[in-house]
CSV table of C-alpha atoms in Angstrom, one decimal:
chain,number,residue,atom,x,y,z
A,244,UNK,CA,21.7,24.3,-11.4
A,245,UNK,CA,23.5,20.8,-11.9
A,246,UNK,CA,21.5,19.9,-8.4
A,247,UNK,CA,18.5,20.7,-10.2
A,248,UNK,CA,19.0,18.8,-13.0
A,249,UNK,CA,20.1,15.9,-11.1
A,250,UNK,CA,16.8,16.2,-8.9
A,251,UNK,CA,14.7,16.2,-11.9
A,252,UNK,CA,16.7,13.2,-13.7
A,253,UNK,CA,14.5,9.7,-14.0
A,254,UNK,CA,16.3,6.6,-12.8
A,255,UNK,CA,14.8,4.1,-14.0
A,256,UNK,CA,17.5,1.1,-15.1
A,257,UNK,CA,16.7,-2.4,-17.6
A,258,UNK,CA,16.7,-4.4,-14.1
A,259,UNK,CA,13.5,-2.0,-12.8
A,260,UNK,CA,11.5,-1.3,-16.0
A,261,UNK,CA,9.2,-3.9,-15.8
A,262,UNK,CA,8.6,-2.9,-12.5
A,263,UNK,CA,7.9,0.1,-13.4
A,264,UNK,CA,5.7,-1.0,-16.4
A,265,UNK,CA,3.5,-2.6,-14.3
A,266,UNK,CA,3.3,0.6,-12.1
A,267,UNK,CA,2.4,2.4,-15.0
A,268,UNK,CA,-0.7,0.0,-15.9
A,269,UNK,CA,-1.8,0.4,-12.6
A,270,UNK,CA,-1.9,4.0,-12.6
A,271,UNK,CA,-3.7,4.0,-16.4
A,272,UNK,CA,-5.9,2.2,-14.3
A,273,UNK,CA,-6.2,4.7,-11.8
A,274,UNK,CA,-6.4,7.4,-14.6
A,275,UNK,CA,-9.2,5.5,-16.7
A,276,UNK,CA,-11.7,5.2,-13.4
A,277,UNK,CA,-10.9,8.9,-12.9
A,278,UNK,CA,-12.1,10.3,-16.7
A,279,UNK,CA,-15.1,8.1,-16.5
A,280,UNK,CA,-16.0,10.0,-13.5
A,281,UNK,CA,-14.7,13.4,-14.7
A,282,UNK,CA,-16.9,12.4,-17.9
A,283,UNK,CA,-20.2,11.9,-15.4
A,284,UNK,CA,-19.3,15.3,-14.2
A,285,UNK,CA,-19.6,16.9,-17.2
A,286,UNK,CA,-22.5,15.1,-18.5
A,287,UNK,CA,-24.5,16.0,-15.2
A,288,UNK,CA,-23.0,19.5,-15.5
A,289,UNK,CA,-24.3,19.4,-19.1
A,290,UNK,CA,-28.0,18.8,-17.6
A,291,UNK,CA,-28.1,21.0,-15.0
A,292,UNK,CA,-27.1,23.7,-17.3
A,293,UNK,CA,-30.2,22.5,-19.9
A,294,UNK,CA,-32.8,22.4,-17.0
A,295,UNK,CA,-31.4,26.3,-16.1
A,296,UNK,CA,-29.6,25.7,-12.6
A,297,UNK,CA,-26.3,27.1,-14.2
A,298,UNK,CA,-26.2,30.5,-16.3
A,299,UNK,CA,-23.8,29.4,-18.7
A,300,UNK,CA,-24.7,30.7,-22.1
A,301,UNK,CA,-26.4,27.0,-23.9
A,302,UNK,CA,-24.5,27.4,-26.8
A,303,UNK,CA,-21.2,27.9,-25.3
A,304,UNK,CA,-21.7,25.0,-22.9
A,305,UNK,CA,-22.8,22.8,-25.8
A,306,UNK,CA,-19.7,23.0,-27.7
A,307,UNK,CA,-17.7,22.8,-24.5
A,308,UNK,CA,-19.4,19.5,-23.0
A,309,UNK,CA,-19.2,18.0,-26.5
A,310,UNK,CA,-15.6,19.0,-26.6
A,311,UNK,CA,-15.4,17.6,-23.3
A,312,UNK,CA,-16.5,14.3,-23.9
A,313,UNK,CA,-15.1,13.8,-27.5
A,314,UNK,CA,-11.4,14.6,-25.5
A,315,UNK,CA,-12.7,12.1,-22.2
A,316,UNK,CA,-13.6,9.3,-24.9
A,317,UNK,CA,-10.3,9.6,-26.6
A,318,UNK,CA,-8.1,7.8,-23.5
A,319,UNK,CA,-11.5,5.8,-22.5
A,320,UNK,CA,-10.9,4.0,-26.1
A,321,UNK,CA,-7.1,3.7,-26.0
A,322,UNK,CA,-7.4,2.4,-22.1
A,323,UNK,CA,-10.3,-0.4,-23.8
A,324,UNK,CA,-8.3,-0.9,-27.0
A,325,UNK,CA,-5.1,-1.8,-25.3
A,326,UNK,CA,-6.2,-3.2,-22.2
A,327,UNK,CA,-3.9,-0.5,-20.4
A,328,UNK,CA,-0.9,-2.5,-21.1
A,329,UNK,CA,0.8,0.7,-22.8
A,330,UNK,CA,3.1,2.8,-20.7
A,331,UNK,CA,2.7,5.9,-23.4
A,332,UNK,CA,-1.1,6.1,-22.5
A,333,UNK,CA,-0.6,8.5,-19.4
A,334,UNK,CA,0.6,10.9,-22.0
A,335,UNK,CA,-3.1,10.4,-23.4
A,336,UNK,CA,-5.3,9.7,-20.4
A,337,UNK,CA,-3.5,12.7,-18.4
A,338,UNK,CA,-3.5,15.5,-21.1
A,339,UNK,CA,-6.9,14.6,-22.5
A,340,UNK,CA,-8.0,15.0,-18.7
A,341,UNK,CA,-5.7,18.5,-18.5
A,342,UNK,CA,-7.7,19.5,-21.9
A,343,UNK,CA,-11.3,18.8,-20.5
A,344,UNK,CA,-10.3,20.4,-16.9
A,345,UNK,CA,-9.6,23.4,-18.5
A,346,UNK,CA,-12.7,23.7,-20.4
A,347,UNK,CA,-14.5,23.2,-17.5
A,348,UNK,CA,-12.7,25.9,-15.9
A,349,UNK,CA,-13.2,28.1,-18.7
A,350,UNK,CA,-17.0,27.4,-17.6
A,351,UNK,CA,-16.8,27.6,-14.2
A,352,UNK,CA,-13.8,29.5,-13.2
A,353,UNK,CA,-14.6,30.0,-9.2
A,354,UNK,CA,-14.2,26.4,-9.5
A,355,UNK,CA,-10.3,26.6,-10.8
A,356,UNK,CA,-8.1,24.8,-7.9
A,357,UNK,CA,-10.8,21.6,-7.3
A,358,UNK,CA,-10.2,21.1,-11.2
A,359,UNK,CA,-7.0,21.9,-12.5
A,360,UNK,CA,-5.3,20.6,-9.8
A,361,UNK,CA,-6.6,17.1,-10.8
A,362,UNK,CA,-4.0,15.8,-13.7
A,363,UNK,CA,-1.2,17.6,-11.8
A,364,UNK,CA,-2.0,15.2,-8.8
A,365,UNK,CA,-2.7,12.0,-10.9
A,366,UNK,CA,0.3,12.7,-12.8
A,367,UNK,CA,2.3,11.9,-9.3
A,368,UNK,CA,1.0,8.6,-9.5
A,369,UNK,CA,2.8,7.5,-12.2
A,370,UNK,CA,5.8,7.9,-10.0
A,371,UNK,CA,7.9,9.6,-12.6
A,372,UNK,CA,9.5,12.6,-11.7
A,373,UNK,CA,9.8,14.0,-15.3
A,374,UNK,CA,6.1,12.9,-16.2
A,375,UNK,CA,5.0,15.1,-13.5
A,376,UNK,CA,7.1,18.5,-14.3
A,377,UNK,CA,5.5,18.0,-17.9
A,378,UNK,CA,2.3,18.0,-16.5
A,379,UNK,CA,2.8,20.7,-13.8
A,380,UNK,CA,3.9,23.0,-16.4
A,381,UNK,CA,1.5,22.2,-18.7
A,382,UNK,CA,-1.4,23.0,-16.4
A,383,UNK,CA,0.2,26.2,-15.8
A,384,UNK,CA,0.3,27.0,-19.0
A,385,UNK,CA,-3.4,26.2,-19.4
A,386,UNK,CA,-4.6,27.7,-16.1
A,387,UNK,CA,-3.0,31.2,-17.5
A,388,UNK,CA,-5.0,30.9,-21.0
A,389,UNK,CA,-8.1,29.5,-19.3
A,390,UNK,CA,-8.1,32.8,-17.4
A,391,UNK,CA,-7.4,34.7,-20.2
A,392,UNK,CA,-10.8,32.6,-22.1
A,393,UNK,CA,-12.7,33.4,-19.0
A,394,UNK,CA,-12.3,36.9,-19.7
A,395,UNK,CA,-12.7,36.9,-23.3
A,396,UNK,CA,-16.3,34.7,-22.9
A,397,UNK,CA,-17.1,37.6,-20.5
A,398,UNK,CA,-17.0,36.0,-17.5
A,399,UNK,CA,-15.9,38.5,-14.3
A,400,UNK,CA,-15.4,36.6,-10.8
A,401,UNK,CA,-16.6,39.9,-8.3
A,402,UNK,CA,-14.9,38.4,-5.6
A,403,UNK,CA,-11.7,39.7,-7.0
A,404,UNK,CA,-12.7,43.0,-6.7
A,405,UNK,CA,-13.7,45.7,-3.5
A,406,UNK,CA,-17.4,46.4,-4.9
A,407,UNK,CA,-21.0,46.3,-3.8
A,408,UNK,CA,-21.2,43.1,-5.7
A,409,UNK,CA,-18.9,41.4,-4.2
A,410,UNK,CA,-19.4,37.4,-4.0
A,411,UNK,CA,-21.2,37.2,-7.4
A,412,UNK,CA,-20.0,36.2,-10.3
A,413,UNK,CA,-21.5,37.9,-13.5
A,414,UNK,CA,-21.7,37.0,-17.4
A,415,UNK,CA,-21.6,39.5,-19.9
A,416,UNK,CA,-22.3,38.7,-23.3
A,417,UNK,CA,-20.8,41.4,-25.7
A,418,UNK,CA,-19.1,44.8,-24.4
A,419,UNK,CA,-17.1,43.8,-21.7
A,420,UNK,CA,-15.5,46.7,-21.0
A,421,UNK,CA,-18.7,48.9,-21.3
A,422,UNK,CA,-20.4,46.8,-18.9
A,423,UNK,CA,-17.3,47.2,-16.4
A,424,UNK,CA,-17.4,50.6,-16.7
A,425,UNK,CA,-21.6,50.6,-16.3
A,426,UNK,CA,-20.8,48.5,-13.0
A,427,UNK,CA,-19.2,51.6,-11.6
A,428,UNK,CA,-15.2,49.8,-11.8
A,429,UNK,CA,-12.3,50.7,-13.5
A,430,UNK,CA,-11.2,48.5,-15.9
A,431,UNK,CA,-7.8,49.2,-15.2
A,432,UNK,CA,-7.7,48.6,-11.6
A,433,UNK,CA,-10.2,45.3,-12.1
A,434,UNK,CA,-7.6,43.9,-14.4
A,435,UNK,CA,-4.9,44.9,-11.5
A,436,UNK,CA,-7.5,43.4,-9.0
A,437,UNK,CA,-7.9,39.8,-10.6
A,438,UNK,CA,-3.9,39.5,-11.2
A,439,UNK,CA,-3.1,40.7,-7.4
A,440,UNK,CA,-6.1,38.5,-5.8
A,441,UNK,CA,-7.1,36.2,-8.5
A,442,UNK,CA,-4.3,35.0,-10.9
A,443,UNK,CA,-1.4,35.2,-8.6
A,444,UNK,CA,-2.8,33.6,-5.4
A,445,UNK,CA,-4.4,30.6,-8.2
A,446,UNK,CA,-0.6,30.6,-9.4
A,447,UNK,CA,1.2,30.5,-6.1
A,448,UNK,CA,-1.3,27.2,-5.3
A,449,UNK,CA,-0.7,25.5,-8.6
A,450,UNK,CA,2.8,26.0,-7.7
A,451,UNK,CA,2.9,24.3,-4.5
A,452,UNK,CA,0.7,21.3,-5.5
A,453,UNK,CA,2.7,20.8,-8.0
A,454,UNK,CA,6.3,20.9,-5.8
A,455,UNK,CA,3.9,18.4,-3.9
A,456,UNK,CA,3.2,16.5,-6.6
A,457,UNK,CA,6.8,16.0,-8.1
A,458,UNK,CA,8.0,15.3,-4.3
A,459,UNK,CA,5.4,12.8,-4.1
A,460,UNK,CA,6.3,11.3,-7.6
A,461,UNK,CA,9.9,11.3,-6.4
A,462,UNK,CA,9.0,9.4,-3.3
A,463,UNK,CA,7.1,7.4,-5.0
A,464,UNK,CA,10.0,6.5,-7.9
A,465,UNK,CA,12.3,5.8,-4.7
A,466,UNK,CA,10.0,3.4,-2.8
A,467,UNK,CA,9.5,1.3,-6.0
A,468,UNK,CA,12.8,1.1,-6.1
A,469,UNK,CA,12.9,-0.1,-2.7
A,470,UNK,CA,10.4,-2.3,-2.7
A,471,UNK,CA,12.0,-3.8,-5.6
A,472,UNK,CA,15.4,-4.4,-4.0
A,473,UNK,CA,13.8,-5.6,-0.9
A,474,UNK,CA,11.5,-8.1,-3.3
A,475,UNK,CA,14.6,-9.3,-5.0
A,476,UNK,CA,16.6,-9.9,-1.5
A,477,UNK,CA,13.9,-12.1,-0.2
A,478,UNK,CA,13.7,-14.0,-3.3
A,479,UNK,CA,17.4,-14.1,-3.0
A,480,UNK,CA,16.9,-15.3,0.7
A,481,UNK,CA,14.3,-17.8,0.1
A,482,UNK,CA,16.1,-19.6,-2.8
A,483,UNK,CA,18.6,-19.7,-0.3
A,484,UNK,CA,16.6,-21.1,2.3
A,485,UNK,CA,15.3,-23.4,-0.2
A,486,UNK,CA,18.9,-24.7,-1.1
A,487,UNK,CA,19.4,-24.8,2.9
A,488,UNK,CA,16.5,-26.9,3.3
A,489,UNK,CA,17.9,-29.1,0.4
A,490,UNK,CA,21.1,-29.5,1.5
A,491,UNK,CA,19.8,-30.2,5.1
A,492,UNK,CA,17.2,-32.9,4.3
A,493,UNK,CA,20.0,-34.5,2.1
A,494,UNK,CA,22.4,-34.8,5.4
A,495,UNK,CA,19.7,-37.3,6.9
A,496,UNK,CA,18.6,-40.6,5.7
A,497,UNK,CA,15.0,-40.1,3.9
A,498,UNK,CA,15.1,-43.3,1.6
A,499,UNK,CA,13.1,-46.2,2.6
A,500,UNK,CA,13.3,-49.0,3.2
A,501,UNK,CA,16.8,-47.4,4.2
A,502,UNK,CA,18.4,-51.2,4.4
A,503,UNK,CA,16.2,-53.9,2.1
A,504,UNK,CA,19.2,-56.0,2.7
A,505,UNK,CA,19.1,-56.6,6.4
A,506,UNK,CA,16.0,-58.4,7.6
A,507,UNK,CA,17.1,-58.3,11.5
A,508,UNK,CA,15.5,-54.6,11.7
A,509,UNK,CA,12.8,-52.3,10.7
A,510,UNK,CA,13.5,-48.8,10.8
A,511,UNK,CA,11.6,-45.6,9.8
A,512,UNK,CA,12.3,-41.5,10.5
A,513,UNK,CA,10.5,-38.2,9.6
A,514,UNK,CA,11.5,-34.8,10.0
A,515,UNK,CA,9.2,-31.6,10.4
A,516,UNK,CA,10.8,-28.3,10.3
A,517,UNK,CA,8.7,-25.3,11.8
A,518,UNK,CA,10.6,-23.3,9.4
A,519,UNK,CA,12.4,-23.9,6.1
A,520,UNK,CA,15.3,-25.1,8.4
A,521,UNK,CA,15.7,-26.2,11.9
A,522,UNK,CA,17.7,-28.0,14.2
A,523,UNK,CA,16.6,-31.1,14.6
A,524,UNK,CA,18.0,-34.6,13.3
A,525,UNK,CA,17.8,-38.4,13.5
A,526,UNK,CA,20.2,-40.6,11.8
A,527,UNK,CA,20.9,-44.5,11.7
A,528,UNK,CA,23.7,-46.0,10.0
A,529,UNK,CA,25.9,-49.3,10.4
A,530,UNK,CA,28.9,-48.9,12.2
A,531,UNK,CA,30.1,-52.2,11.1
A,532,UNK,CA,28.0,-55.4,9.7
A,533,UNK,CA,26.9,-55.6,13.4
A,534,UNK,CA,26.2,-52.6,15.0
A,535,UNK,CA,23.7,-50.2,14.3
A,536,UNK,CA,23.8,-46.9,15.5
A,537,UNK,CA,20.8,-44.6,16.3
A,538,UNK,CA,20.7,-40.8,16.9
A,539,UNK,CA,18.4,-38.2,17.8
A,540,UNK,CA,18.9,-34.2,18.5
A,541,UNK,CA,17.5,-31.3,19.4
A,542,UNK,CA,19.6,-27.9,18.7
A,543,UNK,CA,18.7,-24.8,20.8
A,544,UNK,CA,17.2,-22.1,18.9
A,545,UNK,CA,15.8,-22.1,15.3
A,546,UNK,CA,16.5,-21.3,11.8
A,547,UNK,CA,19.5,-20.9,9.5
A,548,UNK,CA,21.8,-20.8,13.1
A,549,UNK,CA,20.2,-24.0,14.2
A,550,UNK,CA,20.4,-25.7,11.4
A,551,UNK,CA,24.1,-24.8,10.7
A,552,UNK,CA,25.0,-26.3,14.4
A,553,UNK,CA,22.8,-29.3,13.5
A,554,UNK,CA,24.7,-30.1,10.4
A,555,UNK,CA,28.4,-29.8,12.1
A,556,UNK,CA,26.8,-31.5,14.8
A,557,UNK,CA,25.9,-34.5,13.0
A,558,UNK,CA,29.2,-35.1,10.8
A,559,UNK,CA,30.9,-35.1,14.5
A,560,UNK,CA,28.9,-38.0,15.9
A,561,UNK,CA,28.7,-40.0,12.9
A,562,UNK,CA,32.7,-39.3,12.3
A,563,UNK,CA,33.2,-40.3,15.9
A,564,UNK,CA,30.9,-43.0,15.7
A,565,UNK,CA,32.5,-44.8,13.0
A,566,UNK,CA,35.9,-44.4,14.9
A,567,UNK,CA,34.8,-47.1,17.6
A,568,UNK,CA,33.8,-46.5,21.2
A,569,UNK,CA,30.6,-46.5,23.9
A,570,UNK,CA,27.7,-43.6,23.1
A,571,UNK,CA,29.6,-42.0,26.1
A,572,UNK,CA,33.0,-41.7,24.7
A,573,UNK,CA,31.6,-40.4,21.1
A,574,UNK,CA,29.3,-37.9,23.0
A,575,UNK,CA,32.5,-36.4,25.4
A,576,UNK,CA,34.5,-36.5,22.6
A,577,UNK,CA,31.9,-34.6,20.6
A,578,UNK,CA,31.5,-31.9,23.5
A,579,UNK,CA,35.0,-31.3,23.7
A,580,UNK,CA,35.2,-30.4,20.1
A,581,UNK,CA,32.4,-28.2,20.0
A,582,UNK,CA,33.1,-26.9,22.9
A,583,UNK,CA,36.7,-25.6,21.9
A,584,UNK,CA,35.1,-23.1,19.3
A,585,UNK,CA,31.4,-22.5,20.6
A,586,UNK,CA,31.4,-18.7,20.1
A,587,UNK,CA,27.7,-19.0,19.4
A,588,UNK,CA,27.4,-20.5,22.8
A,589,UNK,CA,24.8,-23.3,21.6
A,590,UNK,CA,24.4,-26.4,22.3
A,591,UNK,CA,21.8,-29.9,21.3
A,592,UNK,CA,20.8,-32.3,23.5
A,593,UNK,CA,21.4,-35.8,21.9
A,594,UNK,CA,20.5,-39.4,22.2
A,595,UNK,CA,22.4,-42.1,21.1
A,596,UNK,CA,22.3,-45.7,21.2
A,597,UNK,CA,24.4,-49.0,19.3
A,598,UNK,CA,22.4,-51.9,18.7
A,599,UNK,CA,23.7,-54.7,18.2
A,600,UNK,CA,22.1,-56.8,15.3
A,601,UNK,CA,23.2,-60.3,16.5
A,602,UNK,CA,21.4,-59.9,20.1
A,603,UNK,CA,19.4,-56.9,20.3
A,604,UNK,CA,21.7,-55.5,23.2
A,605,UNK,CA,21.4,-51.7,23.1
A,606,UNK,CA,24.4,-49.4,24.9
A,607,UNK,CA,22.8,-46.0,25.1
A,608,UNK,CA,23.9,-42.6,27.0
A,609,UNK,CA,21.1,-39.3,27.2
A,610,UNK,CA,23.0,-35.7,26.5
A,611,UNK,CA,19.9,-33.8,27.7
A,612,UNK,CA,17.0,-35.5,25.7
A,613,UNK,CA,13.7,-36.7,26.1
A,614,UNK,CA,12.8,-40.1,27.6
A,615,UNK,CA,12.7,-42.9,24.6
A,616,UNK,CA,9.9,-45.0,24.3
A,617,UNK,CA,10.3,-48.6,24.7
A,618,UNK,CA,7.6,-51.7,23.6
A,619,UNK,CA,7.8,-55.6,24.0
A,620,UNK,CA,6.5,-57.7,21.6
A,621,UNK,CA,3.6,-58.4,23.4
A,622,UNK,CA,2.8,-55.1,25.3
A,623,UNK,CA,2.6,-51.4,24.6
A,624,UNK,CA,4.9,-48.4,24.1
A,625,UNK,CA,6.4,-47.2,27.6
A,626,UNK,CA,8.4,-44.3,28.3
A,627,UNK,CA,12.4,-45.6,29.4
A,628,UNK,CA,13.1,-43.0,31.8
A,629,UNK,CA,16.9,-43.2,31.8
A,630,UNK,CA,19.3,-41.0,33.3
A,631,UNK,CA,20.0,-37.6,31.5
A,632,UNK,CA,23.7,-36.3,31.1
A,633,UNK,CA,24.0,-32.4,30.5
A,634,UNK,CA,23.6,-31.1,27.3
A,635,UNK,CA,26.3,-31.6,24.7
A,636,UNK,CA,28.2,-28.1,23.8
A,637,UNK,CA,27.1,-26.9,27.1
A,638,UNK,CA,30.4,-27.2,29.0
A,639,UNK,CA,33.9,-28.5,27.8
A,640,UNK,CA,35.1,-31.6,30.2
A,641,UNK,CA,32.0,-32.9,31.0
A,642,UNK,CA,31.7,-36.8,31.3
A,643,UNK,CA,28.6,-39.4,30.1
A,644,UNK,CA,27.5,-42.4,31.2
A,645,UNK,CA,26.5,-45.4,29.5
A,646,UNK,CA,23.4,-47.5,30.1
A,647,UNK,CA,21.9,-50.7,28.3
A,648,UNK,CA,18.6,-52.5,27.8
A,649,UNK,CA,17.8,-55.4,25.4
A,650,UNK,CA,15.2,-55.5,22.7
A,651,UNK,CA,13.6,-58.8,21.8
A,652,UNK,CA,12.2,-60.0,18.5
A,653,UNK,CA,9.5,-57.9,17.8
A,654,UNK,CA,10.7,-55.2,20.1
A,655,UNK,CA,10.5,-51.4,18.9
A,656,UNK,CA,11.7,-48.1,20.3
A,657,UNK,CA,10.2,-44.9,19.3
A,658,UNK,CA,12.8,-41.7,19.7
A,659,UNK,CA,11.7,-37.9,19.5
A,660,UNK,CA,12.3,-34.6,19.9
A,661,UNK,CA,10.6,-32.4,22.6
A,662,UNK,CA,8.5,-30.6,19.5
A,663,UNK,CA,6.4,-33.3,20.1
A,664,UNK,CA,5.2,-33.3,24.0
A,665,UNK,CA,5.4,-29.2,23.7
A,666,UNK,CA,3.2,-29.3,20.7
A,667,UNK,CA,0.3,-26.6,21.2
A,668,UNK,CA,-3.3,-26.2,20.7
A,669,UNK,CA,-4.8,-22.7,20.6
A,670,UNK,CA,-5.8,-22.7,24.1
A,671,UNK,CA,-1.8,-23.1,24.7
A,672,UNK,CA,-2.4,-26.8,25.5
A,673,UNK,CA,0.4,-28.8,25.3
A,674,UNK,CA,0.3,-32.1,23.4
A,675,UNK,CA,2.4,-33.9,26.3
A,676,UNK,CA,4.0,-37.1,26.7
A,677,UNK,CA,1.0,-39.2,27.9
A,678,UNK,CA,-1.0,-38.3,24.6
A,679,UNK,CA,2.1,-39.2,23.2
A,680,UNK,CA,2.3,-42.4,24.2
A,681,UNK,CA,-1.8,-43.1,23.7
A,682,UNK,CA,-0.7,-42.1,19.7
A,683,UNK,CA,2.1,-44.9,19.8
A,684,UNK,CA,-0.4,-47.4,21.2
A,685,UNK,CA,-3.4,-47.0,18.4
A,686,UNK,CA,-1.8,-49.6,16.8
A,687,UNK,CA,1.4,-50.7,18.8
A,688,UNK,CA,2.1,-53.4,16.4
A,689,UNK,CA,2.2,-51.5,13.5
A,690,UNK,CA,4.9,-50.9,11.5
A,691,UNK,CA,7.7,-48.3,12.5
A,692,UNK,CA,5.8,-46.3,9.4
A,693,UNK,CA,2.9,-46.6,10.6
A,694,UNK,CA,3.0,-46.0,14.0
A,695,UNK,CA,5.2,-42.4,12.9
A,696,UNK,CA,1.7,-41.6,10.9
A,697,UNK,CA,-0.4,-42.0,13.7
A,698,UNK,CA,1.9,-39.6,16.1
A,699,UNK,CA,1.9,-37.3,12.8
A,700,UNK,CA,-1.9,-37.2,12.8
A,701,UNK,CA,-3.0,-36.7,16.4
A,702,UNK,CA,-0.4,-34.3,16.7
A,703,UNK,CA,-1.8,-32.2,13.9
A,704,UNK,CA,-5.0,-32.8,15.1
A,705,UNK,CA,-4.8,-31.9,18.6
A,706,UNK,CA,-2.7,-29.0,17.3
A,707,UNK,CA,-5.8,-27.7,14.6
A,708,UNK,CA,-5.1,-24.5,13.6
A,709,UNK,CA,-2.5,-23.2,16.1
A,710,UNK,CA,1.0,-22.2,14.3
A,711,UNK,CA,3.7,-24.9,14.7
A,712,UNK,CA,6.8,-23.2,16.4
A,713,UNK,CA,8.8,-26.2,16.9
A,714,UNK,CA,10.2,-29.1,14.5
A,715,UNK,CA,9.1,-32.2,14.9
A,716,UNK,CA,11.2,-35.0,14.5
A,717,UNK,CA,10.8,-38.8,15.2
A,718,UNK,CA,12.4,-41.9,15.1
A,719,UNK,CA,10.8,-45.8,14.6
A,720,UNK,CA,13.0,-48.9,15.0
A,721,UNK,CA,11.6,-52.2,15.3
A,722,UNK,CA,13.7,-55.6,15.7
A,723,UNK,CA,13.0,-58.2,14.3
A,724,UNK,CA,16.2,-60.6,15.4
A,725,UNK,CA,18.2,-62.9,13.4
């Protein structure tokens, strides 16, 4: 007994109340349309009976039809008045439908299954086991009452009795017993036959349908709970990703002009992640009053793991660079630190350069990253095919090599991640470094911000409606000299 009570128990916490309220409102809308459809069917049946197509006595049909329409009108009026926004409306609507279906059954008893299961199945849409159980019990009671009423009205379905008249439904206005005897039918046998061959199979069918409806209501209720849990979990994840995005964006310089008091250079950068968080990053910071460090990097992988690895790598590079040393020494230190505890086996490509703000000399090291692009003040942007070292985090003990070049007054350097040359359009064609250089040279003497805008616009025009699969990160610096 305890298990049975537990099965029919309704679970609805305050936390999910609003969810089930909305579900009930949607169920009310479905009931509203079902009731309207049934009202139309009743009107059609009434008209056909008046036209003589049906053989139901007109007085009886008129009375039952009018009562049915009144019963349909009550829930319709209440639904329109409250716009379906009341949970108790389901009781009014489904029970009114049950009354009306019972009256139709009293008129057309051979359509019982088609008519009487409608309220039960409709009740399961509300995903309330208790409500469906109540309607199921009422349906069995009303079906029993309807069966008795058909006999009282004098309707006998001879399909339930083995006789020459099998397959017909006769209506007897009066003296029911005498009329049955006149047909050569034993009244007591007729009652037993109708019970065994008519009422009991229908009751069995009702029972099966009721249990199916209760099961549907239970599963629907559980489904709503699961969907609510998934929605809440998704909302929590989204909120956490938004927070992670804010944290990640806060990790890179994002206020421009970055050094309004420094006239020796102008710098601008941008990062456009393919997901909420990404693995690319850029950085620039003054090591001292004379030296500016520039970093651009791309972590293997995407999403949250790449973002965590990105932040750890950025912090290590920044902290080690502030301690002094060449780019090669800095990358060697960072690589060894990452490899010492890199259980995720991730890696990061890095380009690191240190600019002498007085002379324009740049010392750089490349750990498997893209080629930088250099522009002389009187020329156009061109790739600087430097020598690549091994990625950071790939193997402990790697040695990196420094190389040098010089920026004259008005020269620029453009740094980027592979998301730009590898951007695909809908034909899976890559943007490529040639298009990137062409985009840079749309206005080669533009400010760093203008240069980045031109590149981003060209990438967007090329990609079109294709999905962005990789992060796009860029940095541009123009050296003005002292």
